[in-house]
Coordinates of C-alpha atoms and ligand atoms in Angstrom, one line a residue:
X218 CA 77.1 124.7 73.8
X219 CA 80.5 124.7 75.8
X220 CA 81.3 121.2 77.4
X221 CA 84.6 120.7 79.4
X222 CA 85.9 120.3 83.0
X223 CA 84.0 122.0 85.8
X224 CA 85.8 120.7 88.9
X225 CA 89.2 119.2 89.4
X226 CA 90.4 117.3 92.7
X227 CA 93.6 115.5 93.1
X228 CA 94.8 112.5 95.3
X229 CA 98.7 112.2 95.8
X230 CA 100.2 109.4 97.8
X231 CA 101.1 109.8 101.4
X232 CA 104.9 109.3 101.2
X233 CA 107.8 110.5 98.9
X234 CA 111.4 109.7 98.3
X235 CA 114.1 113.1 98.1
X236 CA 116.1 112.8 94.8
X237 CA 119.1 113.5 96.8
X238 CA 118.3 110.1 99.0
X239 CA 118.0 108.0 95.5
X240 CA 120.8 109.6 93.7
X241 CA 123.0 108.9 97.0
X242 CA 121.7 105.3 97.0
X243 CA 122.4 104.4 93.4
X244 CA 125.4 106.7 92.9
X245 CA 124.3 109.2 90.5
X246 CA 125.0 112.9 90.2
X247 CA 122.3 114.4 92.1
X248 CA 122.4 117.4 89.7
X249 CA 121.4 115.0 86.6
X250 CA 118.3 114.2 88.7
X251 CA 117.6 117.7 89.6
X252 CA 118.5 119.5 86.7
X253 CA 118.7 116.9 83.9
X254 CA 115.6 115.1 84.7
X255 CA 114.0 117.9 86.8
X256 CA 112.6 115.7 89.4
X257 CA 113.0 116.9 93.2
X258 CA 110.7 114.2 95.2
X259 CA 109.0 111.0 93.7
X260 CA 105.6 109.7 94.9
X261 CA 105.6 106.4 96.6
X262 CA 102.3 104.8 97.6
X263 CA 102.1 103.6 101.2
X264 CA 101.1 99.8 101.4
X265 CA 97.3 100.7 102.3
X266 CA 97.2 103.0 99.0
X267 CA 97.1 101.6 95.3
X268 CA 95.4 103.4 92.1
X269 CA 91.7 102.4 93.4
X270 CA 92.4 104.4 96.8
X271 CA 94.2 107.3 94.9
X272 CA 91.0 107.2 92.4
X273 CA 88.2 107.1 95.0
X274 CA 90.0 109.9 97.3
X275 CA 90.2 112.0 94.4
X276 CA 86.5 111.4 93.5
X277 CA 85.6 111.9 97.1
X278 CA 87.5 115.0 97.5
X279 CA 85.6 116.4 94.3
X280 CA 82.2 115.5 95.6
X281 CA 82.6 117.0 98.8
X282 CA 84.0 120.0 97.5
X283 CA 81.4 120.9 94.8
X284 CA 78.3 119.5 96.3
X285 CA 77.9 117.6 93.5
X286 CA 75.6 114.3 94.3
X287 CA 76.0 110.8 92.9
X288 CA 72.4 111.6 91.1
X289 CA 74.1 114.6 89.3
X290 CA 76.8 111.9 87.6
X291 CA 75.6 109.6 84.9
X292 CA 78.9 108.0 83.7
X293 CA 82.3 107.3 85.5
X294 CA 85.4 106.6 83.2
X295 CA 88.5 105.6 84.8
X296 CA 91.7 105.6 82.6
X297 CA 94.5 103.6 84.2
X298 CA 97.9 101.4 83.4
X299 CA 97.9 100.4 86.4
X300 CA 95.0 98.1 86.6
X301 CA 94.4 95.8 89.5
X302 CA 92.2 93.1 87.8
X303 CA 92.4 91.7 84.6
X304 CA 88.5 91.5 84.6
X305 CA 87.3 93.4 87.4
X306 CA 87.0 97.3 86.3
X307 CA 88.5 99.6 88.5
X308 CA 85.0 101.4 88.4
X309 CA 83.5 98.7 90.7
X310 CA 86.1 99.1 93.3
X311 CA 85.7 102.8 93.2
X312 CA 82.0 103.1 93.2
X313 CA 82.1 100.2 96.1
X314 CA 84.0 102.5 98.2
X315 CA 82.2 105.9 97.5
X316 CA 78.8 104.0 98.3
X317 CA 80.5 103.6 101.8
X318 CA 80.4 107.3 102.1
X319 CA 77.1 108.0 100.0
X320 CA 75.3 105.1 100.9
X321 CA 74.7 101.3 99.1
X322 CA 73.3 101.6 95.7
X323 CA 73.7 105.4 95.6
X324 CA 75.9 104.8 92.1
X325 CA 74.2 102.0 90.8
X326 CA 73.1 104.4 87.8
X327 CA 76.5 105.1 86.8
X328 CA 77.8 103.3 83.9
X329 CA 81.0 103.6 82.4
X330 CA 84.4 101.4 82.0
X331 CA 88.2 101.5 82.6
X332 CA 90.2 102.7 79.8
X333 CA 93.7 101.9 78.7
X334 CA 96.1 103.7 76.3
X335 CA 99.3 104.0 78.4
X336 CA 99.3 107.7 79.7
X337 CA 97.0 109.2 76.7
X338 CA 93.8 107.2 78.2
X339 CA 92.9 110.0 80.3
X340 CA 92.7 112.4 77.3
X341 CA 90.7 109.7 75.3
X342 CA 88.5 109.4 78.3
X343 CA 87.9 113.0 78.7
X344 CA 86.8 113.4 75.0
X345 CA 84.5 110.6 75.1
X346 CA 82.7 112.2 78.1
X347 CA 82.5 115.6 76.3
X348 CA 81.4 113.9 73.3
X349 CA 78.6 111.8 75.3
X350 CA 77.2 115.4 76.7
X351 CA 77.6 116.9 73.2
X352 CA 75.5 114.1 71.7
X353 CA 72.7 114.7 74.3
X354 CA 73.1 111.2 75.7
X355 CA 73.6 112.7 79.3
X356 CA 70.2 114.2 79.7
X357 CA 71.6 116.8 82.0
X358 CA 74.0 114.7 84.0
X359 CA 77.8 115.2 84.4
X360 CA 80.4 112.6 83.7
X361 CA 83.1 112.1 86.2
X362 CA 86.6 111.2 84.5
X363 CA 89.3 110.0 86.8
X364 CA 92.9 109.4 85.7
X365 CA 94.9 106.9 88.2
X366 CA 98.2 105.5 88.1
X367 CA 101.3 104.4 90.0
X368 CA 104.7 104.5 87.6
X369 CA 106.7 101.7 89.3
X370 CA 109.8 100.8 87.3
X371 CA 112.7 98.0 88.3
X372 CA 114.9 98.8 91.0
X373 CA 118.2 100.4 90.0
X374 CA 116.8 101.0 86.5
X375 CA 116.9 104.1 84.4
X376 CA 113.2 104.6 85.1
X377 CA 113.6 104.3 88.6
X378 CA 114.0 108.0 88.9
X379 CA 110.8 108.9 87.1
X380 CA 108.5 106.6 89.2
X381 CA 105.5 108.4 90.9
X382 CA 101.6 108.5 91.2
X383 CA 98.6 110.2 92.0
X384 CA 95.1 110.6 90.7
X385 CA 93.5 113.4 89.2
X386 CA 89.4 113.6 89.0
X387 CA 87.3 115.8 86.6
X388 CA 83.6 116.9 86.6
X389 CA 82.8 116.9 82.8
X390 CA 79.5 119.2 81.9
X391 CA 78.0 122.0 80.1
X392 CA 78.7 125.2 80.6
X393 CA 81.9 124.3 82.9
X394 CA 83.3 127.0 84.9
X395 CA 87.0 125.7 84.6
X396 CA 87.8 125.0 80.9
X397 CA 85.7 124.8 77.8
X398 CA 87.3 122.5 75.4
X399 CA 87.8 123.7 71.9
X400 CA 85.2 121.5 69.7
X401 CA 86.3 119.6 66.3
X402 CA 90.0 120.2 66.8
X403 CA 91.0 117.4 69.0
X404 CA 93.9 115.3 66.8
X405 CA 95.1 111.8 67.5
X406 CA 98.0 109.7 65.8
X407 CA 98.2 106.0 66.6
X408 CA 101.1 103.6 65.7
X409 CA 102.5 100.4 66.8
X410 CA 105.8 101.0 68.8
X411 CA 107.9 99.4 71.3
X412 CA 108.7 102.1 73.2
X413 CA 107.1 100.9 76.8
X414 CA 104.9 98.3 77.5
X415 CA 104.0 95.9 80.5
X416 CA 103.1 92.4 79.4
X417 CA 100.5 90.2 81.3
X418 CA 101.8 89.3 84.6
X419 CA 104.6 91.7 84.8
X420 CA 105.1 94.3 87.9
X421 CA 107.0 96.9 85.9
X422 CA 107.1 97.8 82.1
X423 CA 109.6 96.5 79.7
X424 CA 111.0 100.0 78.3
X425 CA 113.8 101.7 76.0
X426 CA 114.2 104.9 77.5
X427 CA 115.8 106.9 74.6
X428 CA 113.8 105.3 71.9
X429 CA 110.7 105.9 74.0
X430 CA 111.6 109.7 74.1
X431 CA 111.9 110.2 70.5
X432 CA 108.7 107.8 70.1
X433 CA 106.9 110.6 72.5
X434 CA 108.6 113.7 70.1
X435 CA 107.4 112.2 67.0
X436 CA 104.0 111.2 67.9
X437 CA 103.4 114.6 69.5
X438 CA 104.7 116.7 66.7
X439 CA 102.4 114.4 64.2
X440 CA 99.2 115.2 66.4
X441 CA 100.3 118.8 66.8
X442 CA 100.6 119.2 62.6
X443 CA 96.8 117.2 62.2
X444 CA 95.8 119.7 65.3
X445 CA 96.8 122.4 63.0
X446 CA 95.2 121.5 60.3
X447 CA 92.0 120.9 61.9
X448 CA 92.2 124.0 63.9
X449 CA 92.3 126.1 60.9
X450 CA 89.4 124.4 59.3
X451 CA 87.4 125.0 62.3
X452 CA 88.4 128.6 62.0
X453 CA 90.0 128.7 65.5
X454 CA 93.4 129.6 63.6
X455 CA 94.1 131.7 60.9
X456 CA 94.6 129.6 57.5
X457 CA 98.0 130.3 55.8
X458 CA 101.2 128.6 55.4
X459 CA 102.8 130.6 58.1
X460 CA 100.3 130.8 60.7
X461 CA 101.7 129.8 64.0
X462 CA 99.9 127.7 66.5
X463 CA 102.0 128.5 69.3
X464 CA 101.2 132.2 69.1
X465 CA 97.8 131.5 69.4
X466 CA 98.1 129.7 72.6
X467 CA 98.6 131.4 75.8
X468 CA 99.8 128.0 77.4
X469 CA 100.9 124.5 76.4
X470 CA 100.5 121.5 79.0
X471 CA 102.2 118.2 78.2
X472 CA 102.3 114.7 79.5
X473 CA 105.1 114.8 81.8
X474 CA 107.0 111.1 82.4
X475 CA 109.7 113.9 84.1
X476 CA 109.8 117.6 84.3
X477 CA 112.4 117.9 81.6
X478 CA 110.5 116.0 78.7
X479 CA 108.3 119.4 78.9
X480 CA 111.1 121.4 78.0
X481 CA 112.3 119.2 75.3
X482 CA 109.0 118.7 73.9
X483 CA 108.3 122.5 73.9
X484 CA 111.7 123.1 72.2
X485 CA 110.6 120.4 69.4
X486 CA 107.1 121.9 69.1
X487 CA 108.5 125.5 68.5
X488 CA 111.0 124.3 66.1
X489 CA 108.0 122.8 64.2
X490 CA 105.8 125.8 64.5
X491 CA 108.5 128.4 63.7
X492 CA 110.1 126.8 60.8
X493 CA 107.8 128.3 58.5
X494 CA 107.7 131.5 59.8
X495 CA 109.8 134.5 58.5
X496 CA 111.1 134.5 62.1
X497 CA 113.1 131.1 61.7
X498 CA 116.2 132.5 60.1
X499 CA 116.9 134.6 63.0
X500 CA 116.2 132.0 65.7
X501 CA 118.9 129.5 63.8
X502 CA 121.1 132.6 63.8
X503 CA 121.0 132.9 67.5
X504 CA 121.2 129.2 67.9
X505 CA 124.5 129.2 66.6
X506 CA 123.8 129.5 62.8
X507 CA 123.3 125.5 61.8
X508 CA 119.9 124.3 61.8
X509 CA 119.3 120.8 62.7
X510 CA 118.9 118.4 59.6
X511 CA 116.1 116.4 61.5
X512 CA 112.4 116.5 59.6
X513 CA 110.1 115.2 62.5
X514 CA 107.0 114.9 60.2
X515 CA 108.7 112.5 58.0
X516 CA 111.1 110.6 60.1
X517 CA 111.2 107.0 61.0
X518 CA 111.7 106.0 64.5
X519 CA 114.0 103.4 64.3
X520 CA 115.8 105.0 61.0
X521 CA 116.2 108.0 63.3
X522 CA 117.2 106.4 66.9
X523 CA 119.9 104.2 64.5
X524 CA 121.4 107.5 63.2
X525 CA 124.2 108.6 65.6
X526 CA 125.2 111.6 63.3
X527 CA 122.1 113.0 62.7
X528 CA 121.3 112.6 66.2
X529 CA 124.3 114.4 67.6
X530 CA 123.6 117.4 65.1
X531 CA 120.0 117.6 66.2
X532 CA 121.3 117.3 69.9
X533 CA 123.6 120.4 69.5
X534 CA 120.7 122.2 68.0
X535 CA 118.1 121.6 70.4
X536 CA 120.6 122.6 73.3
X537 CA 121.6 125.9 71.3
X538 CA 118.0 126.6 70.8
X539 CA 117.4 126.0 74.7
X540 CA 119.6 128.8 75.6
X541 CA 118.1 131.6 73.1
X542 CA 116.2 134.5 74.5
X543 CA 113.3 133.9 72.1
X544 CA 112.8 130.2 73.2
X545 CA 113.4 131.1 77.2
X546 CA 110.5 133.8 76.9
X547 CA 108.1 131.6 75.1
X548 CA 109.0 128.7 77.6
X549 CA 108.7 130.6 80.7
X550 CA 105.5 132.4 79.6
X551 CA 103.9 129.1 78.2
X552 CA 104.9 126.2 80.0
X553 CA 107.2 126.6 83.0
X554 CA 104.3 126.6 85.5
X555 CA 102.9 123.7 84.3
X556 CA 106.1 121.4 85.5
X557 CA 105.6 122.1 89.0
X558 CA 103.4 119.4 89.8
X559 CA 105.8 116.8 88.3
X560 CA 108.8 117.8 89.8
X561 CA 107.2 116.9 93.2
X562 CA 105.6 113.8 92.2
X563 CA 106.8 112.0 89.2
X564 CA 105.4 110.4 86.6
X565 CA 101.5 110.0 86.9
X566 CA 101.1 108.2 83.7
X567 CA 97.4 108.7 82.6
X568 CA 97.0 111.7 85.2
X569 CA 100.3 113.4 84.4
X570 CA 98.9 115.7 81.9
X571 CA 96.0 117.1 84.0
X572 CA 98.6 117.1 86.6
X573 CA 100.2 119.8 84.3
X574 CA 96.9 121.6 84.0
X575 CA 96.2 121.6 88.0
X576 CA 100.1 123.1 88.1
X577 CA 99.1 125.8 86.0
X578 CA 95.8 126.7 87.7
X579 CA 97.5 126.5 91.3
X580 CA 100.1 128.7 90.5
X581 CA 98.0 131.1 89.0
X582 CA 94.6 130.6 91.4
X583 CA 95.6 134.0 93.4
X584 CA 95.8 136.3 89.9
X585 CA 92.5 136.2 87.8
X586 CA 94.7 136.4 84.8
X587 CA 94.3 133.1 83.2
X588 CA 90.3 133.8 82.3
X589 CA 89.8 133.5 78.6
X590 CA 93.5 132.1 77.9
X591 CA 93.8 129.1 75.6
X592 CA 95.5 125.9 76.4
X593 CA 97.3 123.6 74.4
X594 CA 97.1 120.2 75.5
X595 CA 99.7 117.9 74.3
X596 CA 99.0 114.1 75.5
X597 CA 101.4 110.9 74.8
X598 CA 100.9 107.0 75.5
X599 CA 103.4 104.7 74.8
X600 CA 102.8 102.0 72.3
X601 CA 101.9 104.5 70.9
X602 CA 99.5 107.5 70.5
X603 CA 99.4 111.1 70.9
X604 CA 96.5 113.6 71.0
X605 CA 96.8 117.0 70.7
X606 CA 93.9 119.5 71.6
X607 CA 92.9 122.8 73.1
X608 CA 90.7 124.6 75.5
X609 CA 89.7 128.0 77.0
X610 CA 90.1 128.7 80.5
X611 CA 86.7 130.2 81.9
X612 CA 86.0 133.2 84.2
X613 CA 85.2 131.1 87.5
X614 CA 88.4 129.3 87.3
X615 CA 90.4 130.9 90.2
X616 CA 87.6 129.8 92.9
X617 CA 87.4 126.2 91.5
X618 CA 91.5 126.0 91.3
X619 CA 92.0 127.3 94.9
X620 CA 89.8 124.1 96.3
X621 CA 92.1 121.6 94.4
X622 CA 95.0 122.2 97.5
X623 CA 98.0 120.8 95.4
X624 CA 100.6 122.5 97.7
X625 CA 98.5 121.5 101.0
X626 CA 98.5 117.9 100.0
X627 CA 102.1 118.0 98.9
X628 CA 103.1 119.6 102.1
X629 CA 101.1 116.9 104.2
X630 CA 103.0 114.0 102.7
X631 CA 106.2 112.0 104.7
X632 CA 109.7 111.7 103.5
X633 CA 110.8 107.9 103.4
X634 CA 114.5 106.7 103.8
X635 CA 115.8 104.7 101.3
X636 CA 115.3 101.4 103.1
X637 CA 111.8 101.5 103.7
X638 CA 111.3 102.5 100.1
X639 CA 112.9 99.7 98.6
X640 CA 110.6 97.4 101.1
X641 CA 107.7 99.3 99.6
X642 CA 108.8 98.8 96.3
X643 CA 109.1 94.7 96.5
X644 CA 105.7 94.4 98.3
X645 CA 107.3 93.4 101.9
X646 CA 105.3 96.1 104.0
X647 CA 101.7 94.4 105.1
X648 CA 98.7 96.9 104.1
X649 CA 97.7 96.4 107.7
X650 CA 101.0 98.4 108.8
X651 CA 101.0 101.5 106.7
X652 CA 104.5 103.5 107.0
X653 CA 102.1 106.6 107.6
X654 CA 98.6 106.7 109.8
X655 CA 95.9 107.6 107.1
X656 CA 93.9 110.6 108.4
X657 CA 90.8 110.6 105.8
X658 CA 90.1 108.9 102.6
X659 CA 89.8 105.2 101.6
X660 CA 92.4 102.3 102.9
X661 CA 93.3 98.7 101.3
X662 CA 92.4 96.8 104.5
X663 CA 93.2 93.3 102.9
X664 CA 93.3 91.2 99.9
X665 CA 91.4 88.2 99.9
X666 CA 93.4 84.8 100.4
X667 CA 91.4 81.6 99.3
X668 CA 88.7 80.2 97.6
X669 CA 86.0 82.6 96.0
X670 CA 87.6 85.9 97.5
X671 CA 91.2 84.8 96.2
X672 CA 92.9 88.3 95.2
X673 CA 89.5 90.2 96.0
X674 CA 90.4 94.0 97.2
X675 CA 88.8 95.0 100.5
X676 CA 88.6 98.9 101.2
X677 CA 87.4 101.2 104.3
X678 CA 87.0 104.5 104.7
X679 CA 88.8 106.2 107.3
X680 CA 87.4 109.8 108.5
X681 CA 84.4 112.2 108.3
X682 CA 82.8 110.7 105.0
X683 CA 80.8 113.4 103.7
X684 CA 79.9 116.7 105.5
X685 CA 76.3 117.1 106.6
X686 CA 75.3 119.8 104.8
X687 CA 76.0 118.0 101.2
Ligands
LIG269 P1 119.4 108.7 81.0 O1 120.0 107.7 80.3 O2 119.3 108.2 82.7 O3 119.6 110.2 81.0 O4 117.7 108.5 80.4 P2 120.4 111.1 80.0 O5 122.0 110.4 80.0 O6 119.7 110.8 78.9 O7 120.3 112.5 80.8 C1 119.2 112.8 80.9 C2 119.5 114.5 80.8 O8 120.0 114.6 81.9 C3 120.3 115.2 79.6 O9 119.8 116.0 79.2 C4 121.7 115.0 80.3 O10 122.6 115.9 79.5 C5 121.1 115.3 81.5 P3 118.8 116.4 77.9 O11 119.4 115.7 77.1 O12 117.5 115.7 78.2 O13 118.8 117.9 77.6 N1 122.4 115.4 82.6 C6 122.8 115.9 83.3 N2 122.4 117.5 83.9 C7 123.0 118.0 84.9 N3 124.2 117.3 85.5 C8 124.4 116.2 85.0 C9 123.7 115.5 84.2 N4 124.1 114.3 83.5 C10 123.0 113.9 82.6 N5 125.5 115.2 86.1 C11 115.2 108.7 80.5 C12 116.7 109.5 80.7 C13 114.2 109.9 80.8 C14 115.6 108.3 79.1 C15 115.0 107.7 81.3 O14 114.9 108.1 82.8 C16 114.2 106.4 81.3 O15 114.5 105.5 80.8 N6 112.9 106.8 81.7 C17 111.7 105.8 81.7 C18 111.0 106.0 80.4 C19 110.2 107.3 80.1 O16 110.1 108.1 81.0 N7 110.4 107.8 78.7 C20 109.6 109.3 78.3 C21 109.1 109.3 77.1 S1 107.9 107.9 77.0 C22 106.5 108.6 77.9 O17 106.5 109.7 78.1 C23 105.6 107.4 78.2 C24 105.5 107.0 79.6 O18 105.1 108.0 80.6 C25 104.8 105.7 79.7 C26 103.4 105.7 79.1 O19 103.0 106.1 78.3 O20 102.4 105.0 79.8 C27 106.9 106.7 80.1

């Protein structure tokens, strides 16, 4: 039995800030943001949007597009690190909104919870849903997995130009039309790291940018090595020390806090993968002749980030490797297409890795070329945990991918001036007076102000809820 993603849908904020405007206001070289970070537009939620409206819009789009009815869904899991409530799960708000379209009680049977582990939570949620089906608990029903987040950093901080937001909804079922997950290969590693966290009550995270980049690299490489061992044991990869994982993968999608991270992370995976192959000597020669002394699998995060000379030598090697033809060919074929969504939206936290998949699919939707191709997923969440897993794109993918409409949603957005962006960031725009009028979907109408409804959120549906035929 194959289990995996049958349908996907996305929802993106109505507004965006251009990188040129952010660069000008903060006096940063725009070339750094465009080429060093890789971001072009940064998604900004309007005053009537939040992670619940983004999630509910993505779910409603998926249900409308697929014709799947509430009764077909047995479980809803929502991955987020931008939770709106310390107790009430986002699920309840999302189901409340969906029932405005499908009728009161239509999702009453649909159990599930909110899940958190920074940006990796969506990958855990996807696997839990798949395993719920594999275990036979679903009794023929599908699971709806939604990753939804708004990445918001302090104004003027180094995280500001990696902000973003959006939601991705996935229908998980047997014999999926989009992607079948490879069983018994998903590999996770966990450590207690201080790279990025958001204590209770904080609106923006506390983070150590460069340290967090290294936490990401070390954890993803460790999960990659664990994946290699599991994939060999499962018979997915050839046994033997020099067998390459990347050669068995047609595409690699990453958690993307910013697009350039995907390129850098691929450089480290490429090195880890090729180092034990006969090709490596030639790659080092093409990179200038001096290999990096860094051993990723054994490195300690604090020792590594404190060793300036090691970092400098490693950095010089990475930059040289990025310029080699052999790396460039592999990167262009396996990774480049998946960076697009992040360059237009910024960091989507838990939804980011799935936006990478959407970008890969959408950029190939007109061609049938992806059917049968294997995709490696490299997921990372601060704090920290990485998960590496894989799946195979199914023959029916192109039809499903066309309905995701990433480009259509991106081009319907409105550009923001910098002053309005700062007002939205500071929360001084009322949800009753959004910057751009919403044509369709769910809207935050008000937040309860006193007594037993203090802090309670009220949402309403705008536009035609469900076509009469579905
Ligand atoms: P920074 O100090 O702003 O930038 O930090 P930098 O000086 O390191 O420069 C970045 C790149 O731009 C470098 O290239 C520079 O050479 C280049 P690289 O070394 O990568 O090849 N550069 C230029 N290029 C062209 N023209 C120029 C120029 N100047 C410099 N003029 C950092 C960057 C990402 C650290 C910062 O934005 C940050 O702190 N971001 C927030 C934290 C973050 O995104 N961490 C990522 C890993 S952790 C993660 O992914 C988890 C997360 O998603 C949260 C979760 O799990 O929930 C964040």
